[in-house]
Coordinates of C-alpha atoms and ligand atoms in Angstrom, one line a residue:
M1182 CA 95.8 29.7 167.1
S1183 CA 92.5 28.5 165.9
M1184 CA 91.7 29.9 162.5
K1185 CA 94.3 31.3 160.0
R1186 CA 94.4 34.7 159.0
K1187 CA 93.2 35.6 155.7
V1188 CA 96.2 37.8 153.7
A1189 CA 96.0 39.8 150.6
I1190 CA 99.1 40.4 148.7
L1191 CA 99.5 43.9 147.1
G1192 CA 102.0 43.6 144.2
A1193 CA 101.8 39.9 144.1
T1194 CA 103.2 39.5 140.7
G1195 CA 106.6 41.0 141.8
A1196 CA 109.9 39.7 142.9
V1197 CA 108.6 40.5 146.6
G1198 CA 105.3 39.3 145.9
Q1199 CA 106.3 36.0 144.4
R1200 CA 108.4 35.3 147.5
Y1201 CA 105.7 36.3 149.9
I1202 CA 103.4 33.4 148.1
Q1203 CA 106.3 31.1 148.3
L1204 CA 106.8 31.5 151.9
L1205 CA 103.2 31.5 152.8
Q1206 CA 102.6 28.1 151.6
E1207 CA 101.9 25.8 154.7
H1208 CA 102.3 28.9 156.9
P1209 CA 100.6 28.1 160.4
W1210 CA 98.9 31.2 161.0
F1211 CA 98.2 33.0 157.5
E1212 CA 96.8 32.0 154.3
I1213 CA 96.7 33.7 150.9
S1214 CA 92.9 34.8 150.0
V1215 CA 93.6 37.6 147.4
L1216 CA 96.6 38.4 144.9
A1217 CA 96.5 42.2 143.6
A1218 CA 98.7 43.8 141.3
S1219 CA 98.5 46.5 138.4
E1220 CA 95.9 46.9 135.8
R1221 CA 98.1 45.0 133.3
S1222 CA 97.6 41.9 135.5
A1223 CA 93.9 42.4 137.0
G1224 CA 91.3 40.2 135.8
K1225 CA 93.9 37.6 134.5
K1226 CA 94.6 34.3 136.3
F1227 CA 97.7 34.7 138.4
K1228 CA 99.7 32.1 136.0
D1229 CA 98.9 34.4 132.9
A1230 CA 99.8 37.7 134.9
C1231 CA 102.9 36.6 136.4
N1232 CA 106.4 35.4 135.3
W1233 CA 107.2 33.0 137.9
V1234 CA 110.9 33.2 138.9
M1235 CA 110.9 31.4 142.2
E1236 CA 113.0 28.2 142.6
T1237 CA 109.9 26.2 143.7
D1238 CA 106.9 25.4 141.2
L1239 CA 103.9 27.9 141.2
P1240 CA 101.5 26.2 143.5
R1241 CA 98.2 25.0 141.5
E1242 CA 95.8 26.8 143.5
I1243 CA 97.6 30.0 143.2
A1244 CA 98.0 29.8 139.5
E1245 CA 94.4 29.6 139.0
M1246 CA 93.6 32.6 141.2
Q1247 CA 92.2 35.7 139.6
V1248 CA 94.4 38.9 140.2
A1249 CA 92.5 41.9 141.7
N1250 CA 93.2 45.5 141.3
V1251 CA 95.0 47.2 144.2
D1252 CA 92.2 49.2 145.7
V1253 CA 89.9 48.1 148.8
A1254 CA 87.1 47.8 146.7
S1255 CA 88.5 45.1 144.4
V1256 CA 90.2 43.3 147.0
E1257 CA 87.3 42.9 149.2
K1258 CA 85.4 41.6 146.2
A1259 CA 87.9 39.1 145.6
G1260 CA 88.1 37.5 149.1
D1261 CA 87.9 37.8 152.7
V1262 CA 91.0 39.8 154.1
D1263 CA 92.4 40.0 157.7
L1264 CA 95.7 41.6 157.0
V1265 CA 97.6 43.0 154.0
F1266 CA 101.3 42.4 152.9
S1267 CA 102.2 45.3 150.5
S1268 CA 105.2 44.9 148.0
L1269 CA 104.2 47.8 145.7
P1270 CA 106.5 50.3 144.1
G1271 CA 107.3 53.1 146.5
D1272 CA 105.4 55.9 145.0
L1273 CA 102.3 54.1 144.6
A1274 CA 102.4 52.6 148.1
G1275 CA 101.9 56.1 149.8
P1276 CA 98.2 56.6 149.0
V1277 CA 97.2 52.7 148.5
E1278 CA 98.6 51.5 151.9
A1279 CA 96.8 54.5 153.6
E1280 CA 93.6 53.4 151.9
F1281 CA 93.9 49.8 153.1
A1282 CA 95.5 50.9 156.5
A1283 CA 92.0 52.7 157.5
I1284 CA 90.7 49.2 157.6
Y1285 CA 93.3 46.6 158.0
P1286 CA 96.8 45.8 159.4
V1287 CA 99.3 46.6 156.4
F1288 CA 103.0 45.2 156.5
S1289 CA 104.6 47.1 154.0
K1290 CA 108.0 46.5 152.1
A1291 CA 107.6 50.0 150.3
S1292 CA 109.5 53.1 151.4
A1293 CA 107.0 55.5 151.4
H1294 CA 105.8 55.5 154.8
R1295 CA 109.2 54.3 156.6
M1296 CA 110.4 57.4 158.1
E1297 CA 107.1 59.0 159.1
K1298 CA 107.1 59.6 163.0
D1299 CA 104.0 57.5 163.8
V1300 CA 105.0 54.6 161.8
P1301 CA 106.9 51.8 163.3
L1302 CA 110.1 50.4 161.1
I1303 CA 110.3 47.1 162.4
I1304 CA 113.1 44.3 162.8
P1305 CA 111.5 41.8 165.1
E1306 CA 114.9 40.6 166.6
I1307 CA 115.9 44.6 167.1
N1308 CA 112.9 46.8 168.2
P1309 CA 109.7 44.8 169.0
D1310 CA 108.7 47.5 171.5
H1311 CA 108.4 50.0 168.4
V1312 CA 105.2 48.2 167.6
E1313 CA 103.6 50.2 170.3
L1314 CA 103.9 53.3 167.8
I1315 CA 100.7 52.0 166.1
K1316 CA 98.4 52.9 168.8
I1317 CA 99.4 56.5 168.6
Q1318 CA 99.2 56.2 164.5
Q1319 CA 95.7 54.8 165.0
R1320 CA 94.7 57.9 167.2
L1321 CA 96.3 60.6 165.2
R1322 CA 95.1 59.3 161.9
G1323 CA 91.6 57.6 163.0
W1324 CA 92.4 54.3 161.5
K1325 CA 91.0 50.8 162.5
G1326 CA 94.1 49.2 160.7
F1327 CA 97.8 50.7 160.8
I1328 CA 100.8 50.6 158.5
S1329 CA 103.8 49.0 159.8
T1330 CA 106.9 49.2 157.7
D1331 CA 110.0 46.8 157.0
P1332 CA 113.5 48.4 156.3
N1333 CA 115.1 48.7 153.2
C1334 CA 116.7 45.3 152.2
S1335 CA 120.3 46.4 152.5
T1336 CA 119.7 48.1 155.9
I1337 CA 117.9 45.0 157.5
Q1338 CA 121.0 42.6 157.3
M1339 CA 123.3 45.4 158.3
A1340 CA 121.2 46.6 161.2
I1341 CA 120.9 43.2 162.5
T1342 CA 124.6 43.1 162.8
L1343 CA 125.0 46.4 164.2
K1344 CA 122.6 45.4 167.2
P1345 CA 125.1 43.4 169.3
L1346 CA 127.9 45.8 168.6
M1347 CA 125.9 48.6 170.3
Q1348 CA 126.9 47.2 173.5
F1349 CA 130.6 48.2 172.8
D1350 CA 129.5 51.7 172.2
L1351 CA 129.2 52.1 168.3
R1352 CA 130.0 55.3 167.0
Q1353 CA 130.7 55.0 163.2
V1354 CA 129.6 52.7 160.5
M1355 CA 131.2 52.4 156.7
V1356 CA 129.5 50.2 154.5
S1357 CA 130.0 49.2 150.8
T1358 CA 127.4 46.9 149.1
M1359 CA 127.4 44.3 146.4
Q1360 CA 123.9 44.1 145.8
A1361 CA 121.9 41.2 143.9
L1362 CA 119.8 41.7 140.7
S1363 CA 116.7 40.5 142.4
G1364 CA 116.8 43.6 144.7
A1365 CA 115.7 45.8 141.6
G1366 CA 112.5 43.8 141.2
Y1367 CA 111.4 41.8 138.2
P1368 CA 112.6 42.2 135.2
G1369 CA 114.7 44.7 137.0
V1370 CA 118.3 45.6 135.6
P1371 CA 118.4 45.1 131.7
S1372 CA 120.9 42.2 131.2
L1373 CA 123.1 44.3 128.9
D1374 CA 123.5 46.8 131.8
I1375 CA 124.9 44.2 134.2
I1376 CA 126.5 41.3 132.2
D1377 CA 130.3 41.8 132.5
N1378 CA 129.7 44.8 134.7
V1379 CA 129.3 46.3 138.1
V1380 CA 126.8 49.3 138.3
P1381 CA 128.2 51.7 141.3
F1382 CA 124.8 53.6 141.6
I1383 CA 121.3 52.4 143.2
S1384 CA 119.1 55.1 143.3
G1385 CA 117.9 56.4 146.9
E1386 CA 119.7 53.4 148.4
E1387 CA 122.7 55.0 150.3
D1388 CA 120.3 57.6 151.9
K1389 CA 117.9 54.7 153.2
M1390 CA 120.9 52.9 154.6
E1391 CA 122.1 56.1 156.5
T1392 CA 118.9 57.1 158.0
E1393 CA 116.8 54.1 158.5
A1394 CA 119.2 52.1 160.5
L1395 CA 119.2 55.0 163.1
K1396 CA 115.6 54.8 163.4
I1397 CA 115.6 50.9 163.9
L1398 CA 118.1 51.0 166.5
G1399 CA 116.6 54.0 168.4
T1400 CA 114.8 53.9 171.4
Y1401 CA 110.9 54.2 172.1
E1402 CA 110.6 56.8 174.6
G1403 CA 107.5 58.7 175.5
G1404 CA 105.5 57.7 172.4
A1405 CA 108.2 58.4 169.9
I1406 CA 111.4 57.2 168.5
R1407 CA 114.7 58.7 169.7
Y1408 CA 117.3 58.0 166.9
A1409 CA 120.4 56.2 167.6
D1410 CA 123.4 58.4 167.8
F1411 CA 126.1 56.8 165.7
K1412 CA 126.6 57.6 161.9
V1413 CA 126.5 55.6 158.9
S1414 CA 128.2 56.3 155.4
A1415 CA 127.1 54.1 152.6
S1416 CA 128.1 53.3 149.2
C1417 CA 125.8 51.0 147.1
N1418 CA 126.7 48.9 144.0
R1419 CA 124.7 46.5 141.6
V1420 CA 126.4 43.2 140.8
N1421 CA 125.7 40.1 138.7
V1422 CA 124.3 37.9 141.5
K1423 CA 120.7 36.8 141.5
D1424 CA 119.8 36.7 145.2
G1425 CA 121.9 37.8 148.2
H1426 CA 123.4 41.2 148.9
L1427 CA 126.9 41.3 150.3
E1428 CA 128.2 44.2 152.3
S1429 CA 131.6 45.1 153.5
I1430 CA 131.2 46.9 156.8
F1431 CA 133.7 48.9 158.9
V1432 CA 132.6 50.0 162.5
K1433 CA 134.1 52.4 164.9
L1434 CA 133.6 51.3 168.6
D1435 CA 134.4 53.3 171.7
Q1436 CA 135.6 50.1 173.2
E1437 CA 138.1 47.6 171.9
P1438 CA 136.8 44.2 172.9
P1439 CA 139.0 41.2 171.8
L1440 CA 138.0 39.7 168.5
E1441 CA 136.6 36.5 170.1
Q1442 CA 134.2 38.8 171.9
I1443 CA 132.8 40.3 168.7
E1444 CA 132.3 36.8 167.4
A1445 CA 130.6 35.6 170.5
A1446 CA 128.3 38.8 170.6
F1447 CA 127.3 38.0 167.0
E1448 CA 126.6 34.3 167.3
D1449 CA 125.0 34.5 170.6
F1450 CA 122.5 37.3 169.6
R1451 CA 118.9 36.6 169.9
G1452 CA 115.7 38.5 169.9
A1453 CA 112.0 38.6 170.4
P1454 CA 111.4 36.0 167.5
Q1455 CA 113.6 33.2 169.1
L1456 CA 112.3 33.8 172.4
L1457 CA 108.6 33.7 171.2
K1458 CA 109.4 30.9 168.8
L1459 CA 107.6 32.8 166.0
P1460 CA 107.1 30.3 163.1
S1461 CA 109.5 32.4 160.6
A1462 CA 112.3 32.9 163.2
P1463 CA 115.7 31.5 162.4
A1464 CA 117.2 29.7 165.3
Q1465 CA 120.3 31.9 164.9
P1466 CA 119.8 35.5 163.7
I1467 CA 123.7 35.8 162.9
I1468 CA 125.8 32.9 161.8
V1469 CA 129.5 33.3 161.8
R1470 CA 131.6 31.7 159.0
R1471 CA 135.2 31.1 159.9
E1472 CA 136.4 30.2 156.5
K1473 CA 138.8 32.8 155.1
N1474 CA 136.7 33.2 151.9
R1475 CA 132.9 33.1 153.2
P1476 CA 130.3 34.4 153.4
Q1477 CA 129.4 34.0 149.4
P1478 CA 125.9 34.7 148.2
R1479 CA 125.8 31.6 146.2
Y1480 CA 126.7 29.2 149.1
D1481 CA 125.4 31.1 152.3
R1482 CA 122.3 32.9 151.4
D1483 CA 119.8 30.1 152.2
L1484 CA 121.2 29.7 155.7
G1485 CA 118.5 29.6 158.2
N1486 CA 116.1 29.3 155.3
G1487 CA 117.1 32.6 154.1
M1488 CA 116.3 34.3 157.3
S1489 CA 119.8 34.3 159.0
V1490 CA 122.4 37.1 158.4
V1491 CA 125.8 35.5 157.7
V1492 CA 129.0 37.2 158.8
G1493 CA 132.7 36.4 158.1
R1494 CA 136.1 37.6 157.9
I1495 CA 135.8 39.7 161.1
R1496 CA 139.1 41.3 161.7
T1497 CA 140.7 44.4 163.4
D1498 CA 141.1 47.5 161.4
S1499 CA 143.9 50.3 161.6
I1500 CA 141.5 53.1 160.9
M1501 CA 138.2 52.1 162.4
T1502 CA 137.9 49.3 165.2
F1503 CA 136.7 46.3 163.3
K1504 CA 135.7 45.2 159.8
Y1505 CA 133.6 42.1 158.6
M1506 CA 131.5 41.0 155.4
C1507 CA 127.8 40.4 156.0
L1508 CA 125.5 38.7 153.6
G1509 CA 121.7 38.7 153.7
H1510 CA 119.1 37.0 151.4
N1511 CA 117.3 40.3 150.0
T1512 CA 113.9 38.8 149.1
V1513 CA 113.7 36.6 152.2
R1514 CA 115.2 38.3 155.3
G1515 CA 115.3 41.4 153.4
A1516 CA 111.7 41.5 152.0
A1517 CA 109.0 38.9 152.4
G1518 CA 110.4 36.5 155.1
G1519 CA 110.9 39.9 157.1
G1520 CA 107.4 41.2 156.4
I1521 CA 105.9 37.9 157.4
L1522 CA 108.1 37.8 160.8
S1523 CA 106.9 41.4 161.6
A1524 CA 103.2 40.1 161.1
E1525 CA 103.9 37.3 163.3
L1526 CA 105.0 39.6 166.2
Y1527 CA 102.1 41.8 165.9
V1528 CA 99.7 38.7 166.1
V1529 CA 101.4 37.5 169.1
N1530 CA 101.3 40.9 170.6
G1531 CA 97.4 40.6 169.8
L1532 CA 97.7 43.6 167.6
A1533 CA 97.0 41.9 164.3
Ligands
NAP2535 P1 108.5 44.5 141.4 O1 109.2 43.1 140.9 O2 108.8 45.3 140.2 O3 107.1 44.2 141.4 C1 106.0 45.5 141.5 C2 104.8 45.0 142.0 O4 103.9 46.1 142.1 C3 104.2 43.9 140.8 O5 103.3 43.2 141.3 C4 103.4 45.0 139.7 O6 102.2 44.4 139.1 C5 102.9 46.0 140.9 N1 102.6 47.5 140.4 C6 103.5 48.1 139.6 N2 103.0 49.2 139.2 C7 101.8 49.1 139.7 C8 100.4 49.9 139.5 N3 100.7 51.0 138.9 N4 99.4 49.8 140.3 C9 99.2 48.4 140.9 N5 100.2 47.5 141.0 C10 101.4 48.1 140.5 O7 109.2 45.0 142.5 P2 109.9 44.5 143.8 O8 111.1 44.0 143.8 O9 108.9 43.2 144.2 O10 109.6 45.3 144.9 C11 108.2 45.7 145.5 C12 108.5 46.9 146.6 O11 109.5 46.2 147.7 C13 109.3 48.0 146.2 O12 108.6 49.1 146.9 C14 110.7 47.8 146.6 O13 111.4 48.8 147.0 C15 110.4 47.0 147.8 N6 111.4 46.0 148.3 C16 112.1 45.2 147.3 C17 113.1 44.3 147.7 C18 113.9 43.4 146.7 O14 114.8 42.8 147.1 N7 113.4 43.2 145.6 C19 113.8 44.3 149.0 C20 113.0 45.1 150.0 C21 111.9 46.0 149.4 P3 102.4 44.0 137.6 O15 103.1 42.8 137.5 O16 100.9 44.0 137.3 O17 102.9 45.3 136.9

């Protein structure tokens, strides 16, 4: 690839926006050209607008960039743009992403457009063929650009593990989550609400897990997505962990393969990003830990540079067929890393 594509990040000061900035340093295909956020931040230097909470230092040239407003005119005034990463709050993302998509490819982490019929909901390992939907979207909406969405963070890691189980005729999924604080953005959950505590409610999360997974794992037929025909029941909790969602998953399969076959199905699973050797692809999308007390967020969330999903405690179940624990880094695989991987998939398909 000769010239790097110039990218704008909408919501650059937030938990996901910061992760985009961190992961795009030294990216072979993309370079950051515009950082945009709310009126509170616009016009300020990034270092004055943002409370940087990444583990690595704020890159010096990023610190000095001036933050733009999240509208096309302000972004274009701030720099050249080839594509847009959006990590805006859901309510705002609806109209703002549409404004940008009229002109640019938009890769969105927000929920606003995810379930629209002509909008792809992509996990590159699972449904790379769904990118074709953007051609229909562009025709219907008269856009030069498009919107491609990434699923909710808890859904991404679960869906990646469900994909290799579908060969055994997956029928039902029950999942209970223990979700990290960074999933609520920055500053997110007030400390006095979560220290010494677990909050058994995350607004909208259960509904997203129950519906998005069926679209992602559905099939692209005749210009539309036919939803997968298993059922998901989710119960979501916020826990006092910085990064990394842990999920307890129970699956009902029509077949009853031996445990070793389930383990092998997880470990051997590969998708388009691995075959295409996309820059952000983990070598192994699913890593199986065999220790009796893993995966754990603090020790396992960074495996595969935070892009691998880690499973463990795979065992048979007396009511469902199998149960296992599943861990994913919510702001890497579940957000910015997943968004970048999606954009890479569109680039190799000649669509962005
Ligand atoms: P966040 O930390 O609260 O950041 C929100 C960003 O949006 C900030 O840059 C903020 O700018 C900007 N913003 C807020 N109100 C705005 C307005 N009125 N106009 C323009 N910009 C505005 O949230 P986040 O966790 O990064 O999440 C961003 C999106 O990604 C959300 O839709 C979320 O649901 C989704 N998501 C998050 C995760 C995760 O793990 N955190 C995972 C998957 C998806 P200021 O700093 O100027 O206010």
